[in-house]
Amino acid sequence: MKISEIILDSLPDQGDTTRIARRLVQEPGQDTFCYWNRPVLDDPILRILGEEERPSSLRIIFPMARTPSSASPHTGWRQGGAQVREHDRLPPGALLLTAEGALLTTRSSGDPAWAHTDTPGVVTALRTMASRLWERAEPVTPQDLHPTETERQILAMLMQGLTDRAISRHLETSDRTVRRTVAQLMERLNAQSRFEAGVRAVERHWI
């Protein structure tokens, strides 16, 4: 099925696009699929998918990373409990898909032209395509991901012996977010203590 053969509602306004994206992913228990084959990672759609209050489960595919450093933008998705994979032959553009509908790009270069559909037959066809992409994609290994700048700051403060509350005040975020990030960093570093996580981070030249 080609995009030109299906019924789509064009969304010329970015506000409409983000409003529909938020509605799609915030349905309780919703399974959300996304592939993102666009060079822009600082995008409102991706920011919505990374929000802490997102109740749906998320599977997201990025283009295959060529070097370890290119995987660093993926780190944040795992923090929110998302399953992240990479694919070396993703279709151009992007797709956000739930059982309630889909957002997809209709132009792969320049500024994206987004469109929306909730036609059942179209959604079913897109879900079939999404399943095939997911099956052929490679899981991103957490240990291979370079830390984000925020994670680097947290690791450095762990080495200094700061508490979660002190770190959260410094970063202007919640204690829960810090605790969750520290736990994930310890798992990635195979560390048994917070101090050991800092030591292992130094050994890997993360900080």
Coordinates of C-alpha atoms in Angstrom, one line a residue:
M1 CA 0.0 0.0 0.0
K2 CA 1.3 3.4 -1.0
I3 CA 0.6 6.6 0.9
S4 CA -0.9 8.0 -2.3
E5 CA -3.5 5.2 -2.3
I6 CA -4.9 5.7 1.2
I7 CA -7.2 8.3 2.8
L8 CA -5.2 10.8 4.9
D9 CA -6.2 14.0 6.6
S10 CA -3.4 16.5 6.1
L11 CA -2.2 18.4 9.1
P12 CA -0.6 21.7 8.0
D13 CA -0.4 23.1 11.5
Q14 CA 2.1 21.8 14.0
G15 CA -0.3 22.4 16.8
D16 CA -2.8 20.0 15.3
T17 CA 0.0 17.4 14.8
T18 CA 1.1 17.5 18.4
R19 CA -2.4 17.6 19.7
I20 CA -3.3 14.4 17.8
A21 CA 0.0 12.7 18.8
R22 CA -0.7 13.4 22.5
R23 CA -4.2 12.0 22.2
L24 CA -3.0 8.9 20.5
V25 CA -0.3 8.0 23.0
Q26 CA -2.1 8.9 26.2
E27 CA -4.9 6.3 25.9
P28 CA -4.4 4.0 29.0
G29 CA -2.9 0.7 28.1
Q30 CA -2.2 1.8 24.6
D31 CA 0.5 0.0 22.6
T32 CA 2.4 2.7 20.7
F33 CA 4.7 2.1 17.8
C34 CA 7.0 4.6 16.2
Y35 CA 9.8 4.6 13.6
W36 CA 11.8 7.7 13.3
N37 CA 14.0 8.0 10.2
R38 CA 14.4 11.8 10.2
P39 CA 17.6 13.7 11.0
V40 CA 15.8 15.9 13.5
L41 CA 15.7 14.5 17.0
D42 CA 14.6 17.6 18.8
D43 CA 11.0 17.3 17.6
P44 CA 7.7 17.9 19.4
I45 CA 6.5 14.4 18.5
L46 CA 9.5 12.7 20.1
R47 CA 9.3 14.9 23.1
I48 CA 5.7 13.7 23.6
L49 CA 6.8 10.1 23.4
G50 CA 9.5 10.8 26.1
E51 CA 7.1 12.4 28.6
E52 CA 7.0 10.6 32.0
E53 CA 3.2 10.7 32.2
R54 CA 2.9 8.8 29.0
P55 CA 0.8 5.7 30.1
S56 CA 1.2 3.7 27.0
S57 CA 3.9 1.1 26.2
L58 CA 6.3 2.3 23.5
R59 CA 8.3 0.5 20.9
I60 CA 10.5 2.8 18.8
I61 CA 12.9 2.1 15.9
F62 CA 15.7 4.4 14.9
P63 CA 18.1 4.1 11.9
M64 CA 20.9 1.7 12.5
A65 CA 23.7 3.4 14.5
R66 CA 27.0 3.5 12.7
T67 CA 29.1 4.4 15.7
P68 CA 28.6 4.1 19.5
S69 CA 28.3 7.8 19.8
S70 CA 25.4 7.9 17.3
A71 CA 23.4 5.8 19.7
S72 CA 23.4 8.4 22.4
P73 CA 20.0 10.1 21.4
H74 CA 18.3 6.7 22.0
T75 CA 19.3 6.6 25.7
G76 CA 16.3 8.7 26.9
W77 CA 13.8 6.3 25.4
R78 CA 14.9 3.5 27.6
Q79 CA 14.6 5.7 30.7
G80 CA 10.9 5.9 30.1
G81 CA 10.6 2.1 29.8
A82 CA 10.5 2.1 26.0
Q83 CA 11.8 -0.8 23.9
V84 CA 14.3 0.6 21.4
R85 CA 15.5 -1.1 18.3
E86 CA 17.5 -0.1 15.2
H87 CA 16.9 -0.9 11.5
D88 CA 19.3 -0.5 8.6
R89 CA 16.5 -0.1 6.0
L90 CA 13.8 2.0 7.6
P91 CA 11.3 3.8 5.3
P92 CA 11.9 7.5 5.0
G93 CA 10.2 9.9 7.3
A94 CA 8.4 8.9 10.4
L95 CA 5.3 7.0 11.7
L96 CA 3.5 7.1 15.0
L97 CA 0.9 4.3 15.3
T98 CA -1.6 3.1 17.9
A99 CA -4.8 1.1 17.6
E100 CA -6.7 4.5 17.6
G101 CA -4.9 5.9 14.5
A102 CA -1.7 6.9 12.9
L103 CA 0.4 10.0 12.2
L104 CA 2.8 9.8 9.4
T105 CA 5.0 12.0 7.2
T106 CA 4.1 12.4 3.5
R107 CA 7.3 14.1 2.6
S108 CA 10.7 12.8 3.7
S109 CA 12.9 15.9 2.9
G110 CA 12.7 19.4 4.2
D111 CA 10.0 20.3 6.7
P112 CA 7.8 17.3 7.3
A113 CA 4.3 17.2 6.0
W114 CA 2.3 15.2 8.6
A115 CA -1.0 13.5 8.0
H116 CA -3.5 11.6 10.2
T117 CA -5.7 8.6 9.6
D118 CA -8.0 6.6 11.8
T119 CA -9.5 4.5 9.0
P120 CA -9.6 0.9 10.4
G121 CA -8.3 -0.8 7.2
V122 CA -5.5 1.6 6.9
V123 CA -4.5 1.3 10.6
T124 CA -4.5 -2.5 10.2
A125 CA -2.3 -2.3 7.2
L126 CA 0.1 0.0 9.0
R127 CA 0.2 -2.3 12.0
T128 CA 1.2 -5.2 9.8
M129 CA 4.0 -3.1 8.3
A130 CA 5.1 -2.0 11.8
S131 CA 5.2 -5.7 13.0
R132 CA 7.5 -6.6 10.1
L133 CA 9.8 -3.7 10.8
W134 CA 10.0 -4.5 14.5
E135 CA 10.8 -8.2 13.8
R136 CA 13.6 -7.3 11.5
A137 CA 15.1 -4.5 13.7
E138 CA 18.0 -5.1 16.1
P139 CA 17.7 -4.4 19.8
V140 CA 19.8 -1.6 21.1
T141 CA 22.1 -2.9 23.9
P142 CA 21.9 -0.6 26.9
Q143 CA 25.6 -1.2 27.7
D144 CA 26.5 0.2 24.2
L145 CA 24.7 3.5 24.7
H146 CA 26.8 6.6 25.6
P147 CA 25.2 8.6 28.5
T148 CA 23.3 11.8 27.9
E149 CA 24.7 15.0 29.3
T150 CA 22.2 14.8 32.2
E151 CA 23.4 11.2 33.0
R152 CA 27.0 12.4 32.9
Q153 CA 26.2 15.0 35.5
I154 CA 24.4 12.5 37.7
L155 CA 27.4 10.1 37.6
A156 CA 29.8 12.9 38.5
M157 CA 27.6 13.9 41.4
L158 CA 27.4 10.2 42.6
M159 CA 31.2 10.2 42.7
Q160 CA 31.0 13.3 44.9
G161 CA 28.7 11.4 47.3
L162 CA 25.6 13.6 46.7
T163 CA 22.2 12.3 47.7
D164 CA 19.3 11.8 45.3
R165 CA 17.6 14.9 46.8
A166 CA 20.7 17.0 46.3
I167 CA 21.1 15.8 42.7
S168 CA 17.4 16.5 42.0
R169 CA 17.7 20.0 43.4
H170 CA 20.8 20.7 41.3
L171 CA 19.1 19.4 38.1
E172 CA 15.7 20.9 39.0
T173 CA 14.0 17.6 38.5
S174 CA 12.1 15.1 40.8
D175 CA 13.7 12.7 43.3
R176 CA 11.9 9.9 41.5
T177 CA 13.5 10.7 38.2
V178 CA 16.9 10.8 39.7
R179 CA 16.4 7.4 41.5
R180 CA 15.1 5.8 38.3
T181 CA 18.1 7.2 36.3
V182 CA 20.6 6.0 38.9
A183 CA 19.1 2.5 38.9
Q184 CA 19.3 2.3 35.2
L185 CA 22.9 3.6 35.1
M186 CA 23.9 1.0 37.7
E187 CA 22.3 -1.7 35.6
R188 CA 24.1 -0.6 32.4
L189 CA 27.4 -0.4 34.3
N190 CA 26.8 -3.7 36.1
A191 CA 27.6 -1.9 39.4
Q192 CA 26.6 -3.0 42.8
S193 CA 26.8 0.4 44.5
R194 CA 26.4 4.0 43.5
F195 CA 30.1 4.7 44.1
E196 CA 31.0 1.7 41.9
A197 CA 28.8 3.1 39.2
G198 CA 30.9 6.3 39.3
V199 CA 34.1 4.3 39.2
R200 CA 33.0 2.2 36.2
A201 CA 31.8 5.4 34.4
V202 CA 35.3 6.8 34.8
E203 CA 36.8 3.6 33.5
R204 CA 34.6 3.9 30.4
H205 CA 35.5 7.6 30.0
W206 CA 31.9 8.5 30.5
I207 CA 32.9 11.2 32.9

